[in-house]
Each structure stands twice: as C-alpha cells, then as structure tokens.
C-alpha cells in the first residue's frame, strides 16, 4: 500500500475518533447538567403518559382546547390529592408527637416479658427496659439516635417527595398540552433507534407499559392508601398516618393491605367493643383493604403483562437508590426496560430458507 494511502486512512480514523470523543464529552456534560432534574422529568413523563387519555376526554368536552383541558386536569388533581394527604400528614405528625411525649412522660412503662420467653435473644434487653427504662435507653442511645435520624429523614423525604410530585404534575400538564407533538417526537426517536418499521411499535409498547404499571400498581396502591388512611384518620386510630403509609408501601410491593387492616380492626374491637360504629368501620376498612383485587383486573389488565417480581424489584431498588421518589418511578422504569428487552429478544432475524 502506498504511504500516502495509509496516511489518508489514518487521518480519517483520527477524525472519526476525535468526533466520537467530542460527542461523548458533550453527552457527559449534558447529562451532568440534566441529572438533578432526571427524577422530576421522569415522573412528569410518567404522569403525562398515564393521564393523557383522560386529558383527551376532557379536551373533547372543552371544544378541543389543549391548554384549558390540561390546566383543569392539573388543578383538579392537586385539590383532590392535597385534601386527604394533608389529613394524613397531620395525623402522621400528631402520631410522632404523641409517641415522643409518651416516651418522655413518667407514666410510660414497658411491660415485663413472659417467663416463657427466657432465652430469646432480646429477653434480657426487654427485661432491663421493664425495670430500668432510662438505663436501657442510655445503653442503646447510639442505636436509638440512628433510628430517630432515619425516621426523621424518611419524613423529610415524604415531604420533599410530595412537593416534587406537585411540581411534576404541573410539568405533566404542560406535556399533555403538547401531547400530539410529544407523541410524534417519541415515535421519531424510536424510529431513529429501531428503524421506521419497529419505531411506532416500540413507542406504543413503552406507552402501554407506563400506563399499565403506573395505573395498575402505583395508582392502585395510592387509591388504597387514601381509602384506608382517611377512614383511620376520621376514626382516630393511633398512628393513622404511619399505617396509611404502610398500606401504600405494601401495595407497591404487591403485598396485601390486610396485613394492616386486620390488626387495626382487632384493635378497634378490643377498645370499643362490637357496637354499630366499630362494626361499620371494620366492614369498610376490610373491604378497602381488598379493593386492589377489584381494581387490578380493571386497570392492570388493560395494559401489558408485567411479572410482579419485576415490579417488586423496581420498587425496592428505586427506594434504595432514590428514596421515596424512586419507590414510584422504579417499578415503571424497570417494567419499560423489561418489556423492551424481551421485545428485542423476540425480534430475531428469521433464518434464511433452504435454496431451491
């Protein structure tokens, strides 16, 4: 090969490497700038995709005005969410204050453990707490402090998560106002990545997965939390806010809410007897705890079939990496990735037939 030909090939290769390096640097800089808003934008897109069918119905009633429809939908959603969430938040703060006040009071006593529990790992600690609570608390002061800091951090995370959710809902309203343009952009991006034939299918698959998981998992858990939590607050059950939060977590992790509602019913009966009001409360709470069995076939069955372990891993992994926000975003993002992976696996090229 002539020397000048080799030189031209090396120069072309160097040009390609420099361009690729500049593109990588530009992408990394853009990601670093966008990273603080990543969770917010993900949540906004999830909300916009989930609520867009409802937006289209409202738009049809308002004469085709996208802006008015999106604004009305966001305002109604904020009002509907803030009222019960405010009640649950106030109950949560009250429960924490009562717990702290009870521990600080001189009347607080820890009952001694039964003799049959002797030999259990925590028997000695329990026995010391029943006889000398102050000494036991001083002994485990570092662990108690760490637990309190974790609880306070979780409460702060809930408040920040609620604020981010409201902001994401407003941004989702803007996305819905430009929904047609956003849909075309999504199809164009998917077509650029997967080809013009598969692009619309990939975009439709992502949309169906987001709606299925957001409505069938996160949405149902949120609705169930409101149904159970508001009843607990109205009834005055101690720790109603914490119990409602536990219902939400169990719903996202696909565990039955009866793990919370049945002990609450037992507590109400043990303290108030079997009167008319406790009986009506028990019936309502028990039915509300089983509401997911009715809502799942209606909501989750309309989308795609996502295995529950994928949802559970997404919820736990999202909560570990991004806190409360990740608890909601994790299942949706992981489900989309799961569906795209299996779509890629199934789209294998067909083997060529035998020559005739």
mmCIF file of C-alpha atoms in Angstrom:
data_model
loop_
_atom_site.group_PDB
_atom_site.id
_atom_site.type_symbol
_atom_site.label_atom_id
_atom_site.label_comp_id
_atom_site.label_asym_id
_atom_site.label_seq_id
_atom_site.Cartn_x
_atom_site.Cartn_y
_atom_site.Cartn_z
ATOM 1 C CA UNK A 1 0.000 0.000 0.000
ATOM 2 C CA UNK A 2 1.371 3.440 -0.901
ATOM 3 C CA UNK A 3 2.434 5.629 2.022
ATOM 4 C CA UNK A 4 0.014 8.416 1.125
ATOM 5 C CA UNK A 5 -2.921 5.951 1.125
ATOM 6 C CA UNK A 6 -2.037 4.760 4.633
ATOM 7 C CA UNK A 7 -1.734 8.361 5.736
ATOM 8 C CA UNK A 8 -5.195 9.184 4.423
ATOM 9 C CA UNK A 9 -6.737 6.178 6.214
ATOM 10 C CA UNK A 10 -5.013 7.101 9.480
ATOM 11 C CA UNK A 11 -6.194 10.699 9.151
ATOM 12 C CA UNK A 12 -9.779 9.540 8.519
ATOM 13 C CA UNK A 13 -9.621 7.236 11.542
ATOM 14 C CA UNK A 14 -8.231 10.053 13.685
ATOM 15 C CA UNK A 15 -11.053 12.349 12.535
ATOM 16 C CA UNK A 16 -13.654 9.738 13.491
ATOM 17 C CA UNK A 17 -12.080 9.222 16.919
ATOM 18 C CA UNK A 18 -11.921 12.962 17.605
ATOM 19 C CA UNK A 19 -15.556 13.443 16.586
ATOM 20 C CA UNK A 20 -16.651 10.478 18.693
ATOM 21 C CA UNK A 21 -14.668 11.813 21.671
ATOM 22 C CA UNK A 22 -16.220 15.262 21.341
ATOM 23 C CA UNK A 23 -19.696 13.741 21.154
ATOM 24 C CA UNK A 24 -19.028 11.648 24.275
ATOM 25 C CA UNK A 25 -17.763 14.714 26.162
ATOM 26 C CA UNK A 26 -20.805 16.722 25.067
ATOM 27 C CA UNK A 27 -23.177 13.933 26.151
ATOM 28 C CA UNK A 28 -21.481 13.645 29.545
ATOM 29 C CA UNK A 29 -21.696 17.399 30.136
ATOM 30 C CA UNK A 30 -25.363 17.445 29.119
ATOM 31 C CA UNK A 31 -26.095 14.526 31.457
ATOM 32 C CA UNK A 32 -24.343 16.209 34.391
ATOM 33 C CA UNK A 33 -26.399 19.355 33.828
ATOM 34 C CA UNK A 34 -29.662 17.419 33.452
ATOM 35 C CA UNK A 35 -29.074 14.864 36.232
ATOM 36 C CA UNK A 36 -30.561 16.972 39.108
ATOM 37 C CA UNK A 37 -33.831 17.121 37.163
ATOM 38 C CA UNK A 38 -33.829 13.500 35.990
ATOM 39 C CA UNK A 39 -36.276 12.117 38.569
ATOM 40 C CA UNK A 40 -38.564 15.122 38.190
ATOM 41 C CA UNK A 41 -38.708 14.778 34.416
ATOM 42 C CA UNK A 42 -39.190 11.005 34.600
ATOM 43 C CA UNK A 43 -42.087 11.470 36.996
ATOM 44 C CA UNK A 44 -43.550 14.182 34.771
ATOM 45 C CA UNK A 45 -43.399 11.951 31.691
ATOM 46 C CA UNK A 46 -44.969 9.047 33.601
ATOM 47 C CA UNK A 47 -47.819 11.252 34.826
ATOM 48 C CA UNK A 48 -48.343 12.797 31.395
ATOM 49 C CA UNK A 49 -48.467 9.421 29.631
ATOM 50 C CA UNK A 50 -50.779 7.989 32.296
ATOM 51 C CA UNK A 51 -53.219 10.914 32.366
ATOM 52 C CA UNK A 52 -53.224 11.665 28.640
ATOM 53 C CA UNK A 53 -56.309 9.516 27.803
ATOM 54 C CA UNK A 54 -58.258 11.403 30.477
ATOM 55 C CA UNK A 55 -56.908 14.670 29.075
ATOM 56 C CA UNK A 56 -58.254 13.798 25.635
ATOM 57 C CA UNK A 57 -61.732 13.174 27.053
ATOM 58 C CA UNK A 58 -61.727 16.472 28.915
ATOM 59 C CA UNK A 59 -60.406 18.232 25.824
ATOM 60 C CA UNK A 60 -63.298 16.888 23.769
ATOM 61 C CA UNK A 61 -65.743 18.351 26.324
ATOM 62 C CA UNK A 62 -63.971 21.746 26.202
ATOM 63 C CA UNK A 63 -64.078 22.096 22.441
ATOM 64 C CA UNK A 64 -60.560 20.846 21.692
ATOM 65 C CA UNK A 65 -58.621 23.362 23.828
ATOM 66 C CA UNK A 66 -55.483 21.508 24.999
ATOM 67 C CA UNK A 67 -54.302 24.247 27.337
ATOM 68 C CA UNK A 68 -57.596 24.640 29.192
ATOM 69 C CA UNK A 69 -58.015 20.869 29.465
ATOM 70 C CA UNK A 70 -54.527 20.298 30.867
ATOM 71 C CA UNK A 71 -54.873 23.199 33.315
ATOM 72 C CA UNK A 72 -58.239 21.997 34.589
ATOM 73 C CA UNK A 73 -56.974 18.432 34.972
ATOM 74 C CA UNK A 74 -53.904 19.535 36.948
ATOM 75 C CA UNK A 75 -55.924 21.804 39.257
ATOM 76 C CA UNK A 76 -58.493 19.103 39.998
ATOM 77 C CA UNK A 77 -55.749 16.523 40.643
ATOM 78 C CA UNK A 78 -53.890 18.845 43.026
ATOM 79 C CA UNK A 79 -57.062 19.659 45.004
ATOM 80 C CA UNK A 80 -58.163 16.024 45.146
ATOM 81 C CA UNK A 81 -54.738 14.908 46.373
ATOM 82 C CA UNK A 82 -53.958 17.713 48.799
ATOM 83 C CA UNK A 83 -57.060 17.308 50.981
ATOM 84 C CA UNK A 84 -56.537 13.653 52.025
ATOM 85 C CA UNK A 85 -52.753 13.985 52.016
ATOM 86 C CA UNK A 86 -53.000 16.972 54.351
ATOM 87 C CA UNK A 87 -55.151 14.934 56.737
ATOM 88 C CA UNK A 88 -52.723 12.021 56.612
ATOM 89 C CA UNK A 89 -49.725 14.310 57.059
ATOM 90 C CA UNK A 90 -51.280 15.999 60.084
ATOM 91 C CA UNK A 91 -52.078 12.602 61.555
ATOM 92 C CA UNK A 92 -48.522 11.452 60.910
ATOM 93 C CA UNK A 93 -47.047 14.471 62.727
ATOM 94 C CA UNK A 94 -49.509 14.028 65.580
ATOM 95 C CA UNK A 95 -48.579 10.359 65.911
ATOM 96 C CA UNK A 96 -44.884 11.205 66.142
ATOM 97 C CA UNK A 97 -45.528 13.935 68.728
ATOM 98 C CA UNK A 98 -47.676 11.617 70.841
ATOM 99 C CA UNK A 99 -45.047 8.866 70.682
ATOM 100 C CA UNK A 100 -42.288 11.241 71.773
ATOM 101 C CA UNK A 101 -44.456 12.686 74.531
ATOM 102 C CA UNK A 102 -45.397 9.213 75.773
ATOM 103 C CA UNK A 103 -41.768 8.120 75.970
ATOM 104 C CA UNK A 104 -40.779 11.300 77.817
ATOM 105 C CA UNK A 105 -43.619 11.065 80.329
ATOM 106 C CA UNK A 106 -43.020 9.481 83.685
ATOM 107 C CA UNK A 107 -46.104 7.290 83.293
ATOM 108 C CA UNK A 108 -44.642 5.307 80.413
ATOM 109 C CA UNK A 109 -43.807 1.735 81.411
ATOM 110 C CA UNK A 110 -42.624 -1.247 79.411
ATOM 111 C CA UNK A 111 -44.427 -4.430 80.475
ATOM 112 C CA UNK A 112 -42.089 -7.223 81.594
ATOM 113 C CA UNK A 113 -41.623 -10.184 79.231
ATOM 114 C CA UNK A 114 -43.259 -13.502 79.950
ATOM 115 C CA UNK A 115 -41.140 -16.128 81.668
ATOM 116 C CA UNK A 116 -41.679 -18.473 78.721
ATOM 117 C CA UNK A 117 -39.595 -16.114 76.558
ATOM 118 C CA UNK A 118 -36.485 -16.612 78.669
ATOM 119 C CA UNK A 119 -33.536 -17.494 76.495
ATOM 120 C CA UNK A 120 -34.721 -15.473 73.499
ATOM 121 C CA UNK A 121 -32.129 -13.055 72.021
ATOM 122 C CA UNK A 122 -33.884 -9.867 73.204
ATOM 123 C CA UNK A 123 -35.189 -11.197 76.523
ATOM 124 C CA UNK A 124 -32.503 -9.525 78.670
ATOM 125 C CA UNK A 125 -32.913 -6.198 76.887
ATOM 126 C CA UNK A 126 -36.690 -6.334 77.267
ATOM 127 C CA UNK A 127 -36.363 -7.228 80.960
ATOM 128 C CA UNK A 128 -33.979 -4.326 81.578
ATOM 129 C CA UNK A 129 -36.313 -1.908 79.792
ATOM 130 C CA UNK A 130 -39.208 -3.045 82.003
ATOM 131 C CA UNK A 131 -37.233 -2.427 85.201
ATOM 132 C CA UNK A 132 -34.895 0.418 84.255
ATOM 133 C CA UNK A 133 -36.095 2.183 81.091
ATOM 134 C CA UNK A 134 -33.684 5.102 81.479
ATOM 135 C CA UNK A 135 -30.671 2.825 81.771
ATOM 136 C CA UNK A 136 -31.787 0.772 78.772
ATOM 137 C CA UNK A 137 -32.214 3.923 76.671
ATOM 138 C CA UNK A 138 -28.771 5.166 77.680
ATOM 139 C CA UNK A 139 -27.293 1.791 76.808
ATOM 140 C CA UNK A 140 -28.787 1.824 73.327
ATOM 141 C CA UNK A 141 -28.552 5.588 72.797
ATOM 142 C CA UNK A 142 -26.492 5.349 69.554
ATOM 143 C CA UNK A 143 -28.942 2.863 68.014
ATOM 144 C CA UNK A 144 -31.951 4.937 69.120
ATOM 145 C CA UNK A 145 -30.383 8.099 67.724
ATOM 146 C CA UNK A 146 -29.687 6.403 64.401
ATOM 147 C CA UNK A 147 -33.268 5.105 64.224
ATOM 148 C CA UNK A 148 -34.692 8.546 65.014
ATOM 149 C CA UNK A 149 -32.499 10.182 62.385
ATOM 150 C CA UNK A 150 -33.638 7.580 59.871
ATOM 151 C CA UNK A 151 -37.290 8.210 60.743
ATOM 152 C CA UNK A 152 -36.867 11.991 60.519
ATOM 153 C CA UNK A 153 -35.085 11.577 57.198
ATOM 154 C CA UNK A 154 -37.935 9.440 55.913
ATOM 155 C CA UNK A 155 -40.498 12.051 56.980
ATOM 156 C CA UNK A 156 -38.477 14.792 55.303
ATOM 157 C CA UNK A 157 -38.230 12.620 52.202
ATOM 158 C CA UNK A 158 -42.000 12.239 52.163
ATOM 159 C CA UNK A 159 -42.473 15.998 52.298
ATOM 160 C CA UNK A 160 -39.952 16.597 49.537
ATOM 161 C CA UNK A 161 -41.484 13.787 47.501
ATOM 162 C CA UNK A 162 -44.929 15.362 47.789
ATOM 163 C CA UNK A 163 -43.579 18.741 46.692
ATOM 164 C CA UNK A 164 -41.766 17.184 43.735
ATOM 165 C CA UNK A 165 -44.919 15.287 42.847
ATOM 166 C CA UNK A 166 -46.951 18.506 42.644
ATOM 167 C CA UNK A 167 -44.256 20.165 40.509
ATOM 168 C CA UNK A 168 -44.117 17.054 38.299
ATOM 169 C CA UNK A 169 -47.894 17.178 37.941
ATOM 170 C CA UNK A 170 -47.690 20.785 36.720
ATOM 171 C CA UNK A 171 -44.964 19.875 34.220
ATOM 172 C CA UNK A 172 -47.027 16.873 33.126
ATOM 173 C CA UNK A 173 -49.868 19.293 32.368
ATOM 174 C CA UNK A 174 -47.534 21.192 30.037
ATOM 175 C CA UNK A 175 -46.565 17.914 28.357
ATOM 176 C CA UNK A 176 -50.216 16.993 27.910
ATOM 177 C CA UNK A 177 -50.974 20.375 26.354
ATOM 178 C CA UNK A 178 -48.443 19.482 23.645
ATOM 179 C CA UNK A 179 -49.333 15.785 23.621
ATOM 180 C CA UNK A 180 -49.632 15.318 19.878
ATOM 181 C CA UNK A 181 -46.228 16.882 19.285
ATOM 182 C CA UNK A 182 -44.746 14.776 22.077
ATOM 183 C CA UNK A 183 -46.204 11.596 20.613
ATOM 184 C CA UNK A 184 -44.720 12.343 17.191
ATOM 185 C CA UNK A 185 -41.360 13.111 18.795
ATOM 186 C CA UNK A 186 -41.409 9.813 20.690
ATOM 187 C CA UNK A 187 -42.210 7.887 17.507
ATOM 188 C CA UNK A 188 -39.444 9.735 15.628
ATOM 189 C CA UNK A 189 -36.880 8.913 18.331
ATOM 190 C CA UNK A 190 -37.939 5.249 18.470
ATOM 191 C CA UNK A 191 -37.864 5.054 14.651
ATOM 192 C CA UNK A 192 -34.378 6.555 14.588
ATOM 193 C CA UNK A 193 -33.148 3.966 17.096
ATOM 194 C CA UNK A 194 -35.053 0.883 15.899
ATOM 195 C CA UNK A 195 -35.934 1.670 12.311
ATOM 196 C CA UNK A 196 -39.065 3.111 10.715
ATOM 197 C CA UNK A 197 -40.904 -0.221 10.828
ATOM 198 C CA UNK A 198 -40.367 -1.007 14.512
ATOM 199 C CA UNK A 199 -40.302 2.568 15.824
ATOM 200 C CA UNK A 200 -44.087 3.048 16.225
ATOM 201 C CA UNK A 201 -44.383 -0.389 17.849
ATOM 202 C CA UNK A 202 -41.634 0.418 20.374
ATOM 203 C CA UNK A 203 -43.251 3.756 21.231
ATOM 204 C CA UNK A 204 -46.638 2.097 21.660
ATOM 205 C CA UNK A 205 -45.107 -0.634 23.842
ATOM 206 C CA UNK A 206 -43.448 1.938 26.124
ATOM 207 C CA UNK A 207 -46.678 3.902 26.409
ATOM 208 C CA UNK A 208 -48.751 0.815 27.235
ATOM 209 C CA UNK A 209 -46.209 -0.359 29.823
ATOM 210 C CA UNK A 210 -46.057 3.023 31.570
ATOM 211 C CA UNK A 211 -49.842 3.240 31.785
ATOM 212 C CA UNK A 212 -50.235 -0.351 32.916
ATOM 213 C CA UNK A 213 -47.723 -0.157 35.764
ATOM 214 C CA UNK A 214 -48.499 3.428 36.802
ATOM 215 C CA UNK A 215 -52.248 2.788 36.943
ATOM 216 C CA UNK A 216 -52.274 -0.885 37.889
ATOM 217 C CA UNK A 217 -49.574 -0.847 40.576
ATOM 218 C CA UNK A 218 -48.692 2.623 41.826
ATOM 219 C CA UNK A 219 -52.145 4.093 41.199
ATOM 220 C CA UNK A 220 -53.992 1.261 42.902
ATOM 221 C CA UNK A 221 -51.657 1.410 45.910
ATOM 222 C CA UNK A 222 -52.227 5.169 46.177
ATOM 223 C CA UNK A 223 -56.014 4.817 45.909
ATOM 224 C CA UNK A 224 -55.992 2.067 48.531
ATOM 225 C CA UNK A 225 -53.892 4.222 50.847
ATOM 226 C CA UNK A 226 -56.437 7.039 50.557
ATOM 227 C CA UNK A 227 -59.406 4.711 51.116
ATOM 228 C CA UNK A 228 -57.896 3.158 54.214
ATOM 229 C CA UNK A 229 -55.986 6.178 55.525
ATOM 230 C CA UNK A 230 -58.863 8.648 55.532
ATOM 231 C CA UNK A 231 -61.020 6.145 57.435
ATOM 232 C CA UNK A 232 -58.254 5.663 60.013
ATOM 233 C CA UNK A 233 -57.893 9.426 60.466
ATOM 234 C CA UNK A 234 -61.635 10.002 60.847
ATOM 235 C CA UNK A 235 -61.908 7.122 63.331
ATOM 236 C CA UNK A 236 -58.949 8.459 65.322
ATOM 237 C CA UNK A 237 -56.844 5.310 65.183
ATOM 238 C CA UNK A 238 -53.424 5.980 66.764
ATOM 239 C CA UNK A 239 -50.674 6.303 64.161
ATOM 240 C CA UNK A 240 -53.160 6.619 61.283
ATOM 241 C CA UNK A 241 -50.623 8.433 59.072
ATOM 242 C CA UNK A 242 -47.954 5.766 59.603
ATOM 243 C CA UNK A 243 -50.470 2.991 58.985
ATOM 244 C CA UNK A 244 -51.640 4.653 55.761
ATOM 245 C CA UNK A 245 -48.028 4.957 54.616
ATOM 246 C CA UNK A 246 -47.540 1.263 55.381
ATOM 247 C CA UNK A 247 -50.591 0.455 53.227
ATOM 248 C CA UNK A 248 -49.025 2.396 50.360
ATOM 249 C CA UNK A 249 -45.713 0.566 50.680
ATOM 250 C CA UNK A 250 -47.410 -2.835 50.867
ATOM 251 C CA UNK A 251 -49.494 -2.014 47.798
ATOM 252 C CA UNK A 252 -46.473 -1.070 45.699
ATOM 253 C CA UNK A 253 -44.625 -4.195 46.846
ATOM 254 C CA UNK A 254 -47.688 -6.273 45.900
ATOM 255 C CA UNK A 255 -48.415 -7.401 49.462
ATOM 256 C CA UNK A 256 -51.981 -7.488 50.851
ATOM 257 C CA UNK A 257 -53.195 -4.457 52.779
ATOM 258 C CA UNK A 258 -54.989 -6.815 55.151
ATOM 259 C CA UNK A 259 -51.653 -7.115 56.969
ATOM 260 C CA UNK A 260 -52.526 -3.627 58.282
ATOM 261 C CA UNK A 261 -56.319 -3.526 58.224
ATOM 262 C CA UNK A 262 -56.981 -6.754 60.178
ATOM 263 C CA UNK A 263 -54.816 -5.753 63.189
ATOM 264 C CA UNK A 264 -56.499 -2.321 63.122
ATOM 265 C CA UNK A 265 -59.948 -3.945 63.187
ATOM 266 C CA UNK A 266 -58.894 -6.155 66.094
ATOM 267 C CA UNK A 267 -57.601 -3.095 67.964
ATOM 268 C CA UNK A 268 -60.859 -1.161 67.416
ATOM 269 C CA UNK A 269 -62.977 -4.096 68.601
ATOM 270 C CA UNK A 270 -60.769 -4.618 71.665
ATOM 271 C CA UNK A 271 -61.013 -0.959 72.698
ATOM 272 C CA UNK A 272 -64.566 -0.033 71.644
ATOM 273 C CA UNK A 273 -66.424 -3.328 71.613
ATOM 274 C CA UNK A 274 -68.773 -4.625 68.901
ATOM 275 C CA UNK A 275 -71.062 -1.634 68.568
ATOM 276 C CA UNK A 276 -72.650 -0.316 65.386
ATOM 277 C CA UNK A 277 -69.960 2.268 64.620
ATOM 278 C CA UNK A 278 -66.993 -0.091 65.148
ATOM 279 C CA UNK A 279 -68.760 -2.746 63.072
ATOM 280 C CA UNK A 280 -69.368 -0.321 60.171
ATOM 281 C CA UNK A 281 -65.770 0.876 60.405
ATOM 282 C CA UNK A 282 -64.489 -2.705 60.364
ATOM 283 C CA UNK A 283 -66.576 -3.637 57.323
ATOM 284 C CA UNK A 284 -65.456 -0.567 55.383
ATOM 285 C CA UNK A 285 -61.766 -0.929 56.238
ATOM 286 C CA UNK A 286 -61.798 -4.636 55.451
ATOM 287 C CA UNK A 287 -63.395 -4.014 52.039
ATOM 288 C CA UNK A 288 -60.999 -1.122 51.359
ATOM 289 C CA UNK A 289 -58.103 -3.436 52.152
ATOM 290 C CA UNK A 290 -59.328 -5.809 49.436
ATOM 291 C CA UNK A 291 -60.024 -3.077 46.871
ATOM 292 C CA UNK A 292 -56.901 -3.962 44.884
ATOM 293 C CA UNK A 293 -58.461 -7.317 43.953
ATOM 294 C CA UNK A 294 -61.213 -5.423 42.119
ATOM 295 C CA UNK A 295 -59.104 -2.578 40.729
ATOM 296 C CA UNK A 296 -56.241 -4.668 39.344
ATOM 297 C CA UNK A 297 -58.296 -6.528 36.711
ATOM 298 C CA UNK A 298 -59.816 -3.191 35.648
ATOM 299 C CA UNK A 299 -56.595 -1.188 35.417
ATOM 300 C CA UNK A 300 -53.629 -3.533 35.135
ATOM 301 C CA UNK A 301 -55.442 -5.869 32.747
ATOM 302 C CA UNK A 302 -55.800 -3.111 30.183
ATOM 303 C CA UNK A 303 -52.065 -2.747 29.654
ATOM 304 C CA UNK A 304 -49.277 -5.262 29.259
ATOM 305 C CA UNK A 305 -48.481 -8.199 31.473
ATOM 306 C CA UNK A 306 -45.521 -7.332 33.711
ATOM 307 C CA UNK A 307 -44.402 -10.003 36.214
ATOM 308 C CA UNK A 308 -44.855 -8.944 39.806
ATOM 309 C CA UNK A 309 -41.195 -9.734 40.749
ATOM 310 C CA UNK A 310 -40.135 -7.067 38.243
ATOM 311 C CA UNK A 311 -42.437 -4.552 39.941
ATOM 312 C CA UNK A 312 -41.204 -5.563 43.410
ATOM 313 C CA UNK A 313 -37.529 -5.287 42.442
ATOM 314 C CA UNK A 314 -38.210 -1.937 40.801
ATOM 315 C CA UNK A 315 -39.946 -0.613 43.912
ATOM 316 C CA UNK A 316 -37.255 -1.782 46.333
ATOM 317 C CA UNK A 317 -34.362 -0.811 44.082
ATOM 318 C CA UNK A 318 -35.882 2.576 43.334
ATOM 319 C CA UNK A 319 -36.444 3.247 47.031
ATOM 320 C CA UNK A 320 -32.838 2.314 47.877
ATOM 321 C CA UNK A 321 -31.326 4.475 45.128
ATOM 322 C CA UNK A 322 -33.706 7.461 45.037
ATOM 323 C CA UNK A 323 -35.731 7.320 48.248
ATOM 324 C CA UNK A 324 -39.465 7.892 48.203
ATOM 325 C CA UNK A 325 -39.433 9.187 44.621
ATOM 326 C CA UNK A 326 -37.699 6.044 43.403
ATOM 327 C CA UNK A 327 -40.379 3.956 45.081
ATOM 328 C CA UNK A 328 -42.832 5.225 42.468
ATOM 329 C CA UNK A 329 -40.515 5.673 39.485
ATOM 330 C CA UNK A 330 -38.554 2.433 39.905
ATOM 331 C CA UNK A 331 -41.331 -0.057 39.008
ATOM 332 C CA UNK A 332 -42.339 1.934 35.916
ATOM 333 C CA UNK A 333 -38.820 2.359 34.552
ATOM 334 C CA UNK A 334 -37.827 -1.246 35.240
ATOM 335 C CA UNK A 335 -41.035 -2.537 33.644
ATOM 336 C CA UNK A 336 -40.355 -0.494 30.494
ATOM 337 C CA UNK A 337 -36.818 -1.845 30.349
ATOM 338 C CA UNK A 338 -38.100 -5.382 30.879
ATOM 339 C CA UNK A 339 -40.610 -5.076 28.026
ATOM 340 C CA UNK A 340 -38.061 -3.535 25.674
ATOM 341 C CA UNK A 341 -35.553 -6.284 26.441
ATOM 342 C CA UNK A 342 -37.996 -9.068 25.644
ATOM 343 C CA UNK A 343 -39.181 -7.223 22.557
ATOM 344 C CA UNK A 344 -35.559 -7.160 21.405
ATOM 345 C CA UNK A 345 -35.175 -10.872 22.181
ATOM 346 C CA UNK A 346 -38.275 -11.775 20.165
ATOM 347 C CA UNK A 347 -37.301 -9.632 17.166
ATOM 348 C CA UNK A 348 -34.600 -12.016 15.987
ATOM 349 C CA UNK A 349 -33.961 -12.247 12.265
ATOM 350 C CA UNK A 350 -35.599 -15.240 10.649
ATOM 351 C CA UNK A 351 -33.190 -17.880 9.338
ATOM 352 C CA UNK A 352 -32.933 -17.995 5.590
ATOM 353 C CA UNK A 353 -34.785 -20.868 3.952
ATOM 354 C CA UNK A 354 -33.043 -23.632 2.012
ATOM 355 C CA UNK A 355 -32.057 -22.843 -1.530
ATOM 356 C CA UNK A 356 -34.316 -24.345 -4.142
#
